[in-house]
Amino acid sequence: MRSLIPPNHYRVIAAHVPDVTADEIEMNIAGNDHVVYFVRRQTTFRFPRTPRRLSPTWKRFLDAFVPLSPVPVPLITIHHDERTGSDYEVNTYLPGVPFEPSLARSLFPEGRCAIASELGEFLTALHRFPLATARAVGTDELDLATFGAHMEENLQAYPYFRRTVFPCLIAQQRQWVERLFGDYIAHVKAHPFPVCVTHADVWTFHILIDPRKGKTHRRTRLLAAYR
């Protein structure tokens, strides 16, 4: 295992856990922007793939949200590695496995429904998070007055989808997508959304579950909603 870990990462982990052995470190191969390691399944280390300084906004938000969340979410601390000039995170270890489609198909209906219900509870708590607190910790805020125009005109929004996906669709499918997005953009221009805190990246690797409960008809607990 140690041979797979970049020396800088291993050095940092060993500084926090001096007696750690290579066999006690698991590398999470998933993740786009970060490399993640689980140490003894007790602590999570998260390193940016490109060395950089980390904004404290995410930590400030989590510190405020953890007491309000109906499911476990990580507590994080941000550290700086002088030798690389990069920040990194040391986080709470959250047990579980990503809620991938193949895993979802293997669960009993009761388990899938329980996960859906608890995910809904988590998102409800998130949407009710006080706006004043979110703004005070520096959370990014969308300009609702320009959101429709952004979706319609920004080259990284709907135009990007048109360039990349439309060539793969037949004419009827393109017409359906055009109508769907056209109606959506027109609606948000005429009726701006109410302001609330949202999760911008809810996908399978950010939802951890205990699959054993879902396979035994017992309540499947949503273990974490992460990032």
Tab-separated table of C-alpha atoms in Angstrom:
chain	number	residue	atom	x	y	z
A	1	MET	CA	0.000	0.000	0.000
A	2	ARG	CA	2.764	2.446	0.917
A	3	SER	CA	4.214	2.277	-2.592
A	4	LEU	CA	0.915	3.671	-3.929
A	5	ILE	CA	0.947	6.661	-1.607
A	6	PRO	CA	2.933	9.729	-2.703
A	7	PRO	CA	5.771	10.334	-0.215
A	8	ASN	CA	4.420	13.776	0.728
A	9	HIS	CA	1.051	12.307	1.675
A	10	TYR	CA	2.586	9.461	3.644
A	11	ARG	CA	4.834	11.898	5.504
A	12	VAL	CA	1.873	14.074	6.514
A	13	ILE	CA	-0.223	11.113	7.648
A	14	ALA	CA	2.673	9.746	9.694
A	15	ALA	CA	3.126	13.146	11.340
A	16	HIS	CA	-0.455	12.936	12.642
A	17	VAL	CA	-0.342	9.187	13.401
A	18	PRO	CA	3.327	8.444	14.217
A	19	ASP	CA	2.972	4.674	14.623
A	20	VAL	CA	0.829	4.140	11.498
A	21	THR	CA	1.786	1.284	9.179
A	22	ALA	CA	1.225	1.100	5.449
A	23	ASP	CA	-1.349	-1.663	5.898
A	24	GLU	CA	-3.450	0.663	8.052
A	25	ILE	CA	-3.895	3.220	5.266
A	26	GLU	CA	-6.596	2.754	2.605
A	27	MET	CA	-6.605	4.922	-0.488
A	28	ASN	CA	-9.937	5.955	-1.945
A	29	ILE	CA	-9.356	5.836	-5.700
A	30	ALA	CA	-12.516	7.818	-6.452
A	31	GLY	CA	-12.674	11.587	-6.411
A	32	ASN	CA	-11.959	14.251	-8.986
A	33	ASP	CA	-10.322	17.085	-7.072
A	34	HIS	CA	-8.890	15.305	-4.037
A	35	VAL	CA	-7.012	12.179	-2.982
A	36	VAL	CA	-8.547	10.621	0.125
A	37	TYR	CA	-7.041	8.157	2.600
A	38	PHE	CA	-8.713	6.279	5.465
A	39	VAL	CA	-6.379	5.603	8.384
A	40	ARG	CA	-7.382	2.667	10.583
A	41	ARG	CA	-10.947	3.499	9.588
A	42	GLN	CA	-10.835	6.177	12.250
A	43	THR	CA	-9.546	9.279	10.468
A	44	THR	CA	-9.836	10.609	6.907
A	45	PHE	CA	-7.084	12.613	5.211
A	46	ARG	CA	-8.036	14.655	2.133
A	47	PHE	CA	-5.352	16.167	-0.117
A	48	PRO	CA	-5.995	18.435	-3.131
A	49	ARG	CA	-4.726	16.802	-6.312
A	50	THR	CA	-3.206	20.170	-7.214
A	51	PRO	CA	-1.446	21.685	-4.178
A	52	ARG	CA	-3.238	24.843	-3.069
A	53	ARG	CA	-4.628	26.784	-0.129
A	54	LEU	CA	-8.108	25.764	1.006
A	55	SER	CA	-10.911	28.176	1.757
A	56	PRO	CA	-12.170	28.004	5.355
A	57	THR	CA	-15.759	28.512	4.173
A	58	TRP	CA	-16.557	24.797	3.971
A	59	LYS	CA	-15.299	24.160	7.507
A	60	ARG	CA	-17.216	27.146	8.905
A	61	PHE	CA	-20.399	25.956	7.232
A	62	LEU	CA	-20.052	22.383	8.501
A	63	ASP	CA	-19.297	23.552	12.026
A	64	ALA	CA	-22.632	25.378	11.982
A	65	PHE	CA	-24.596	22.653	10.152
A	66	VAL	CA	-23.461	19.537	12.047
A	67	PRO	CA	-25.783	20.149	15.044
A	68	LEU	CA	-28.745	20.590	12.656
A	69	SER	CA	-28.150	17.602	10.383
A	70	PRO	CA	-30.382	14.521	10.786
A	71	VAL	CA	-27.567	12.309	9.410
A	72	PRO	CA	-23.840	12.226	10.210
A	73	VAL	CA	-21.704	14.710	8.312
A	74	PRO	CA	-17.952	15.140	8.745
A	75	LEU	CA	-16.192	17.510	11.070
A	76	ILE	CA	-13.061	18.817	9.391
A	77	THR	CA	-9.881	20.599	10.313
A	78	ILE	CA	-7.658	22.343	7.788
A	79	HIS	CA	-3.888	22.065	8.072
A	80	HIS	CA	-0.968	23.468	6.085
A	81	ASP	CA	2.045	21.494	4.893
A	82	GLU	CA	5.007	23.862	4.776
A	83	ARG	CA	7.110	21.529	2.637
A	84	THR	CA	4.613	21.461	-0.237
A	85	GLY	CA	2.933	24.818	0.407
A	86	SER	CA	-0.451	23.082	0.249
A	87	ASP	CA	-3.349	22.779	2.652
A	88	TYR	CA	-5.035	19.463	3.437
A	89	GLU	CA	-7.954	18.277	5.562
A	90	VAL	CA	-8.145	15.850	8.463
A	91	ASN	CA	-11.765	14.743	8.721
A	92	THR	CA	-14.086	12.572	10.735
A	93	TYR	CA	-14.141	9.026	9.352
A	94	LEU	CA	-17.647	8.131	8.193
A	95	PRO	CA	-18.227	4.382	7.741
A	96	GLY	CA	-20.230	3.087	4.817
A	97	VAL	CA	-20.067	2.590	1.083
A	98	PRO	CA	-21.084	4.894	-1.790
A	99	PHE	CA	-24.724	4.573	-2.797
A	100	GLU	CA	-24.009	3.411	-6.328
A	101	PRO	CA	-26.843	2.303	-8.673
A	102	SER	CA	-25.652	-1.316	-8.604
A	103	LEU	CA	-25.839	-1.317	-4.819
A	104	ALA	CA	-29.255	0.344	-4.826
A	105	ARG	CA	-30.595	-2.424	-7.082
A	106	SER	CA	-29.397	-5.048	-4.599
A	107	LEU	CA	-31.357	-3.612	-1.663
A	108	PHE	CA	-34.870	-4.483	-0.614
A	109	PRO	CA	-37.508	-1.855	-1.493
A	110	GLU	CA	-37.844	-0.993	2.196
A	111	GLY	CA	-34.153	-0.179	2.356
A	112	ARG	CA	-34.239	2.026	-0.722
A	113	CYS	CA	-37.284	3.880	0.594
A	114	ALA	CA	-35.602	4.440	3.963
A	115	ILE	CA	-32.533	5.901	2.257
A	116	ALA	CA	-34.694	8.149	0.081
A	117	SER	CA	-36.605	9.321	3.161
A	118	GLU	CA	-33.468	10.151	5.129
A	119	LEU	CA	-31.899	11.876	2.151
A	120	GLY	CA	-35.051	13.991	1.975
A	121	GLU	CA	-34.721	14.796	5.678
A	122	PHE	CA	-31.108	15.833	5.149
A	123	LEU	CA	-31.946	18.100	2.198
A	124	THR	CA	-34.864	19.604	4.117
A	125	ALA	CA	-32.557	20.493	7.009
A	126	LEU	CA	-30.062	21.944	4.545
A	127	HIS	CA	-32.710	24.051	2.790
A	128	ARG	CA	-33.828	25.401	6.178
A	129	PHE	CA	-30.318	26.425	7.216
A	130	PRO	CA	-30.400	30.089	8.296
A	131	LEU	CA	-29.478	32.354	5.397
A	132	ALA	CA	-27.842	34.878	7.691
A	133	THR	CA	-25.456	32.211	8.984
A	134	ALA	CA	-24.707	30.908	5.488
A	135	ARG	CA	-23.851	34.402	4.321
A	136	ALA	CA	-21.787	35.112	7.433
A	137	VAL	CA	-19.524	32.093	6.829
A	138	GLY	CA	-18.986	33.092	3.195
A	139	THR	CA	-21.134	30.612	1.300
A	140	ASP	CA	-21.398	31.366	-2.428
A	141	GLU	CA	-24.730	32.912	-3.386
A	142	LEU	CA	-26.370	32.709	-6.790
A	143	ASP	CA	-27.656	35.922	-8.337
A	144	LEU	CA	-31.269	34.982	-9.020
A	145	ALA	CA	-31.776	38.024	-11.218
A	146	THR	CA	-29.268	36.710	-13.758
A	147	PHE	CA	-29.629	32.935	-13.304
A	148	GLY	CA	-31.901	32.426	-16.311
A	149	ALA	CA	-29.568	34.376	-18.573
A	150	HIS	CA	-26.605	32.449	-17.171
A	151	MET	CA	-28.218	29.099	-18.015
A	152	GLU	CA	-29.153	30.313	-21.478
A	153	GLU	CA	-25.972	32.121	-22.486
A	154	ASN	CA	-23.001	30.985	-20.399
A	155	LEU	CA	-20.780	28.698	-22.470
A	156	GLN	CA	-20.352	26.367	-19.494
A	157	ALA	CA	-24.095	26.009	-18.856
A	158	TYR	CA	-26.832	24.985	-21.316
A	159	PRO	CA	-24.751	25.838	-24.423
A	160	TYR	CA	-22.143	23.353	-23.197
A	161	PHE	CA	-24.815	20.673	-22.934
A	162	ARG	CA	-25.957	21.433	-26.453
A	163	ARG	CA	-22.442	21.156	-27.852
A	164	THR	CA	-21.539	17.932	-26.094
A	165	VAL	CA	-24.794	15.970	-25.829
A	166	PHE	CA	-26.919	17.020	-28.798
A	167	PRO	CA	-24.701	15.252	-31.367
A	168	CYS	CA	-25.571	11.985	-29.613
A	169	LEU	CA	-29.350	12.539	-29.787
A	170	ILE	CA	-31.861	12.027	-32.544
A	171	ALA	CA	-34.011	14.959	-33.682
A	172	GLN	CA	-37.012	14.078	-31.505
A	173	GLN	CA	-34.831	13.813	-28.418
A	174	ARG	CA	-33.187	17.156	-29.120
A	175	GLN	CA	-36.612	18.780	-29.520
A	176	TRP	CA	-37.747	17.315	-26.188
A	177	VAL	CA	-34.619	18.612	-24.408
A	178	GLU	CA	-34.957	22.028	-26.074
A	179	ARG	CA	-38.536	22.296	-24.876
A	180	LEU	CA	-37.646	21.127	-21.357
A	181	PHE	CA	-34.771	23.565	-20.929
A	182	GLY	CA	-36.586	26.357	-22.735
A	183	ASP	CA	-39.581	26.074	-20.406
A	184	TYR	CA	-37.310	25.861	-17.369
A	185	ILE	CA	-35.271	28.943	-18.290
A	186	ALA	CA	-38.422	30.918	-19.116
A	187	HIS	CA	-39.941	29.921	-15.783
A	188	VAL	CA	-36.955	30.960	-13.655
A	189	LYS	CA	-36.795	34.288	-15.486
A	190	ALA	CA	-40.461	34.974	-14.756
A	191	HIS	CA	-40.533	33.431	-11.266
A	192	PRO	CA	-37.135	33.552	-9.484
A	193	PHE	CA	-36.540	30.808	-6.949
A	194	PRO	CA	-36.763	31.596	-3.241
A	195	VAL	CA	-33.319	31.836	-1.698
A	196	CYS	CA	-32.171	28.862	0.375
A	197	VAL	CA	-29.040	26.804	0.974
A	198	THR	CA	-28.708	23.889	-1.446
A	199	HIS	CA	-26.298	21.006	-2.057
A	200	ALA	CA	-24.699	21.573	-5.452
A	201	ASP	CA	-23.219	18.102	-5.917
A	202	VAL	CA	-25.477	15.298	-4.658
A	203	TRP	CA	-24.117	12.218	-6.359
A	204	THR	CA	-23.394	8.616	-5.447
A	205	PHE	CA	-19.916	9.096	-3.970
A	206	HIS	CA	-21.228	11.764	-1.608
A	207	ILE	CA	-23.867	9.496	-0.052
A	208	LEU	CA	-22.626	6.705	2.211
A	209	ILE	CA	-24.832	3.894	3.479
A	210	ASP	CA	-24.627	0.631	5.419
A	211	PRO	CA	-25.754	-1.870	2.753
A	212	ARG	CA	-26.181	-4.756	5.204
A	213	LYS	CA	-29.268	-3.208	6.733
A	214	GLY	CA	-30.916	-2.737	3.371
A	215	LYS	CA	-30.363	-6.409	2.541
A	216	THR	CA	-31.929	-7.748	5.724
A	217	HIS	CA	-35.202	-5.784	5.691
A	218	ARG	CA	-33.945	-3.690	8.604
A	219	ARG	CA	-33.934	0.071	8.357
A	220	THR	CA	-31.123	1.256	6.113
A	221	ARG	CA	-29.550	4.305	7.677
A	222	LEU	CA	-28.156	7.050	5.520
A	223	LEU	CA	-24.727	7.182	7.084
A	224	ALA	CA	-23.499	10.383	5.584
A	225	ALA	CA	-24.174	13.105	3.121
A	226	TYR	CA	-20.701	14.236	2.209
A	227	ARG	CA	-19.497	17.204	0.149
